[in-house]
Amino acid sequence: MENRLPLTIDPIKAAQKRLDYIGEFLAKNASRLAESVDSVNSNIECALSFGIDQQRLCVIKIDAKVLLTLVCQRCQKPFEVCIHVKNKFSPVKSDAQAEDLPECYEPALLNEFGEIDILALVEDEIILSLPIAPVHDSQHCEVSEADMVFGEIPTEDDRPNPFAILASLKNKP
């Protein structure tokens, strides 16, 4: 049986109750993630933990996994990758509050109802962890390392000296 997680939650109340959630977000609801990859192959498995730290800050711990298909930038063939993200957040109402947070926490912006969009938060973390230029391991890629070299590298003797023009200016009266 699938255990669906809440899409939004009041983090302050959840932290006071020290709630923990384990479940998943449906892949069809992760539209921004789907736009960033070739395909989303699994639901987003997620564990959420709410608590209060020693500084009396509300803390949200997220641990999420999803199976995605990316397109290799060398051979243009799709390949599967499992993305696993972990992070700690603390809810804030403004940018000023975000600047005052300890470095170990990322800010999570509260909406007008004092809630956090958990799905958007998890989606953002996954999107941020995607590789800039996804590629297969070189042993699995159809493009060999020899094919990745383009052109000839001139030897040092063949390259003109970039300072030769300065020498000609020095010799002029």
mmCIF file of N, CA and C in Angstrom, residues 5-16 18-21 25 46-53 57-63 85-92 101 104-110 114-119 121-122 125:
data_model
loop_
_atom_site.group_PDB
_atom_site.id
_atom_site.type_symbol
_atom_site.label_atom_id
_atom_site.label_comp_id
_atom_site.label_asym_id
_atom_site.label_seq_id
_atom_site.Cartn_x
_atom_site.Cartn_y
_atom_site.Cartn_z
ATOM 1 N N LEU A 5 2.185 11.335 1.141
ATOM 2 C CA LEU A 5 2.592 12.395 2.061
ATOM 3 C C LEU A 5 1.728 13.627 1.842
ATOM 4 N N PRO A 6 1.594 14.482 2.855
ATOM 5 C CA PRO A 6 0.836 15.728 2.661
ATOM 6 C C PRO A 6 1.583 16.656 1.710
ATOM 7 N N LEU A 7 0.844 17.390 0.892
ATOM 8 C CA LEU A 7 1.479 18.321 -0.040
ATOM 9 C C LEU A 7 1.947 19.579 0.678
ATOM 10 N N THR A 8 1.160 20.042 1.646
ATOM 11 C CA THR A 8 1.553 21.195 2.460
ATOM 12 C C THR A 8 1.388 20.817 3.928
ATOM 13 N N ILE A 9 2.152 21.510 4.781
ATOM 14 C CA ILE A 9 2.083 21.205 6.207
ATOM 15 C C ILE A 9 2.480 22.436 7.004
ATOM 16 N N ASP A 10 1.919 22.575 8.196
ATOM 17 C CA ASP A 10 2.327 23.628 9.119
ATOM 18 C C ASP A 10 3.549 23.095 9.869
ATOM 19 N N PRO A 11 4.753 23.584 9.548
ATOM 20 C CA PRO A 11 5.963 23.014 10.123
ATOM 21 C C PRO A 11 6.111 23.277 11.622
ATOM 22 N N ILE A 12 5.570 24.383 12.110
ATOM 23 C CA ILE A 12 5.686 24.719 13.531
ATOM 24 C C ILE A 12 4.902 23.702 14.371
ATOM 25 N N LYS A 13 3.664 23.451 13.978
ATOM 26 C CA LYS A 13 2.851 22.468 14.705
ATOM 27 C C LYS A 13 3.447 21.068 14.587
ATOM 28 N N ALA A 14 3.928 20.724 13.405
ATOM 29 C CA ALA A 14 4.528 19.401 13.198
ATOM 30 C C ALA A 14 5.796 19.241 14.037
ATOM 31 N N ALA A 15 6.587 20.324 14.160
ATOM 32 C CA ALA A 15 7.816 20.266 14.955
ATOM 33 C C ALA A 15 7.496 20.151 16.438
ATOM 34 N N GLN A 16 6.460 20.851 16.901
ATOM 35 C CA GLN A 16 6.070 20.753 18.309
ATOM 36 C C GLN A 16 5.621 19.339 18.662
ATOM 37 N N ARG A 18 6.795 16.762 17.021
ATOM 38 C CA ARG A 18 7.918 15.913 16.582
ATOM 39 C C ARG A 18 7.432 14.804 15.639
ATOM 40 N N LEU A 19 6.720 15.215 14.602
ATOM 41 C CA LEU A 19 6.145 14.265 13.661
ATOM 42 C C LEU A 19 7.196 13.743 12.678
ATOM 43 N N ASP A 20 7.030 12.497 12.280
ATOM 44 C CA ASP A 20 7.836 11.880 11.243
ATOM 45 C C ASP A 20 6.883 11.293 10.210
ATOM 46 N N TYR A 21 7.209 11.475 8.943
ATOM 47 C CA TYR A 21 6.410 10.921 7.856
ATOM 48 C C TYR A 21 7.320 10.095 6.966
ATOM 49 N N PHE A 25 5.548 10.815 -2.885
ATOM 50 C CA PHE A 25 4.793 11.743 -3.709
ATOM 51 C C PHE A 25 4.647 11.096 -5.080
ATOM 52 N N CYS A 46 10.057 9.463 0.153
ATOM 53 C CA CYS A 46 10.501 10.564 0.998
ATOM 54 C C CYS A 46 10.262 10.264 2.477
ATOM 55 N N ALA A 47 11.242 10.654 3.282
ATOM 56 C CA ALA A 47 11.102 10.597 4.739
ATOM 57 C C ALA A 47 11.230 12.024 5.251
ATOM 58 N N LEU A 48 10.269 12.468 6.025
ATOM 59 C CA LEU A 48 10.256 13.809 6.598
ATOM 60 C C LEU A 48 10.305 13.689 8.111
ATOM 61 N N SER A 49 11.101 14.533 8.725
ATOM 62 C CA SER A 49 11.197 14.543 10.178
ATOM 63 C C SER A 49 11.147 15.989 10.650
ATOM 64 N N PHE A 50 10.246 16.272 11.567
ATOM 65 C CA PHE A 50 10.072 17.624 12.097
ATOM 66 C C PHE A 50 10.516 17.636 13.556
ATOM 67 N N GLY A 51 11.206 18.701 13.948
ATOM 68 C CA GLY A 51 11.651 18.810 15.332
ATOM 69 C C GLY A 51 12.073 20.228 15.666
ATOM 70 N N ILE A 52 12.552 20.406 16.886
ATOM 71 C CA ILE A 52 13.037 21.705 17.348
ATOM 72 C C ILE A 52 14.455 21.494 17.843
ATOM 73 N N ASP A 53 15.390 22.337 17.376
ATOM 74 C CA ASP A 53 16.800 22.171 17.757
ATOM 75 C C ASP A 53 17.108 22.904 19.068
ATOM 76 N N LEU A 57 14.840 26.503 17.107
ATOM 77 C CA LEU A 57 14.419 26.674 15.719
ATOM 78 C C LEU A 57 13.676 25.423 15.258
ATOM 79 N N CYS A 58 12.655 25.637 14.460
ATOM 80 C CA CYS A 58 11.937 24.531 13.845
ATOM 81 C C CYS A 58 12.840 23.935 12.760
ATOM 82 N N VAL A 59 12.970 22.613 12.735
ATOM 83 C CA VAL A 59 13.852 21.945 11.778
ATOM 84 C C VAL A 59 13.060 20.893 11.004
ATOM 85 N N ILE A 60 13.269 20.885 9.698
ATOM 86 C CA ILE A 60 12.651 19.890 8.823
ATOM 87 C C ILE A 60 13.785 19.126 8.159
ATOM 88 N N LYS A 61 13.832 17.815 8.377
ATOM 89 C CA LYS A 61 14.841 16.980 7.719
ATOM 90 C C LYS A 61 14.144 16.225 6.594
ATOM 91 N N ILE A 62 14.763 16.290 5.413
ATOM 92 C CA ILE A 62 14.200 15.624 4.244
ATOM 93 C C ILE A 62 15.213 14.616 3.717
ATOM 94 N N ASP A 63 14.731 13.418 3.405
ATOM 95 C CA ASP A 63 15.540 12.371 2.785
ATOM 96 C C ASP A 63 14.670 11.806 1.665
ATOM 97 N N VAL A 85 18.603 12.712 -2.212
ATOM 98 C CA VAL A 85 18.901 13.998 -1.586
ATOM 99 C C VAL A 85 18.568 13.958 -0.099
ATOM 100 N N LYS A 86 19.402 14.635 0.686
ATOM 101 C CA LYS A 86 19.175 14.820 2.118
ATOM 102 C C LYS A 86 19.483 16.274 2.430
ATOM 103 N N ASN A 87 18.632 16.901 3.239
ATOM 104 C CA ASN A 87 18.898 18.277 3.618
ATOM 105 C C ASN A 87 18.083 18.632 4.856
ATOM 106 N N LYS A 88 18.502 19.734 5.504
ATOM 107 C CA LYS A 88 17.798 20.255 6.682
ATOM 108 C C LYS A 88 17.315 21.657 6.364
ATOM 109 N N PHE A 89 16.085 21.934 6.729
ATOM 110 C CA PHE A 89 15.457 23.228 6.476
ATOM 111 C C PHE A 89 14.913 23.804 7.766
ATOM 112 N N SER A 90 14.730 25.113 7.755
ATOM 113 C CA SER A 90 14.045 25.796 8.836
ATOM 114 C C SER A 90 13.099 26.805 8.193
ATOM 115 N N PRO A 91 11.849 26.830 8.611
ATOM 116 C CA PRO A 91 10.894 27.746 7.979
ATOM 117 C C PRO A 91 11.176 29.201 8.314
ATOM 118 N N VAL A 92 10.972 30.057 7.318
ATOM 119 C CA VAL A 92 11.148 31.509 7.484
ATOM 120 C C VAL A 92 9.975 32.219 6.817
ATOM 121 N N LEU A 101 19.519 32.619 9.642
ATOM 122 C CA LEU A 101 19.565 31.184 9.925
ATOM 123 C C LEU A 101 21.001 30.684 10.041
ATOM 124 N N CYS A 104 23.863 25.598 8.705
ATOM 125 C CA CYS A 104 23.515 24.184 8.532
ATOM 126 C C CYS A 104 22.075 23.989 8.042
ATOM 127 N N TYR A 105 21.267 25.063 8.008
ATOM 128 C CA TYR A 105 19.884 24.968 7.561
ATOM 129 C C TYR A 105 19.667 25.796 6.306
ATOM 130 N N GLU A 106 18.858 25.242 5.418
ATOM 131 C CA GLU A 106 18.383 25.989 4.259
ATOM 132 C C GLU A 106 17.053 26.631 4.640
ATOM 133 N N PRO A 107 16.752 27.822 4.132
ATOM 134 C CA PRO A 107 15.454 28.426 4.443
ATOM 135 C C PRO A 107 14.325 27.769 3.642
ATOM 136 N N ALA A 108 13.189 27.611 4.267
ATOM 137 C CA ALA A 108 11.982 27.109 3.621
ATOM 138 C C ALA A 108 10.906 28.175 3.842
ATOM 139 N N LEU A 109 10.480 28.798 2.772
ATOM 140 C CA LEU A 109 9.560 29.930 2.856
ATOM 141 C C LEU A 109 8.137 29.476 3.179
ATOM 142 N N LEU A 110 7.567 30.089 4.200
ATOM 143 C CA LEU A 110 6.181 29.826 4.589
ATOM 144 C C LEU A 110 5.241 30.576 3.647
ATOM 145 N N GLY A 114 0.962 30.080 6.658
ATOM 146 C CA GLY A 114 1.923 29.562 7.626
ATOM 147 C C GLY A 114 2.310 28.118 7.353
ATOM 148 N N GLU A 115 2.148 27.683 6.111
ATOM 149 C CA GLU A 115 2.476 26.316 5.730
ATOM 150 C C GLU A 115 3.608 26.300 4.708
ATOM 151 N N ILE A 116 4.198 25.123 4.548
ATOM 152 C CA ILE A 116 5.261 24.919 3.558
ATOM 153 C C ILE A 116 4.759 23.919 2.534
ATOM 154 N N ASP A 117 5.020 24.192 1.261
ATOM 155 C CA ASP A 117 4.711 23.263 0.183
ATOM 156 C C ASP A 117 5.830 22.223 0.155
ATOM 157 N N ILE A 118 5.592 21.080 0.794
ATOM 158 C CA ILE A 118 6.612 20.042 0.934
ATOM 159 C C ILE A 118 6.998 19.469 -0.427
ATOM 160 N N LEU A 119 6.049 19.220 -1.303
ATOM 161 C CA LEU A 119 6.354 18.667 -2.623
ATOM 162 C C LEU A 119 7.273 19.605 -3.388
ATOM 163 N N LEU A 121 9.328 21.780 -2.153
ATOM 164 C CA LEU A 121 10.626 21.773 -1.478
ATOM 165 C C LEU A 121 11.455 20.556 -1.905
ATOM 166 N N VAL A 122 10.825 19.393 -1.931
ATOM 167 C CA VAL A 122 11.515 18.165 -2.338
ATOM 168 C C VAL A 122 11.880 18.240 -3.815
ATOM 169 N N GLU A 125 14.936 20.428 -4.337
ATOM 170 C CA GLU A 125 16.173 19.756 -3.934
ATOM 171 C C GLU A 125 16.633 18.759 -4.991
#
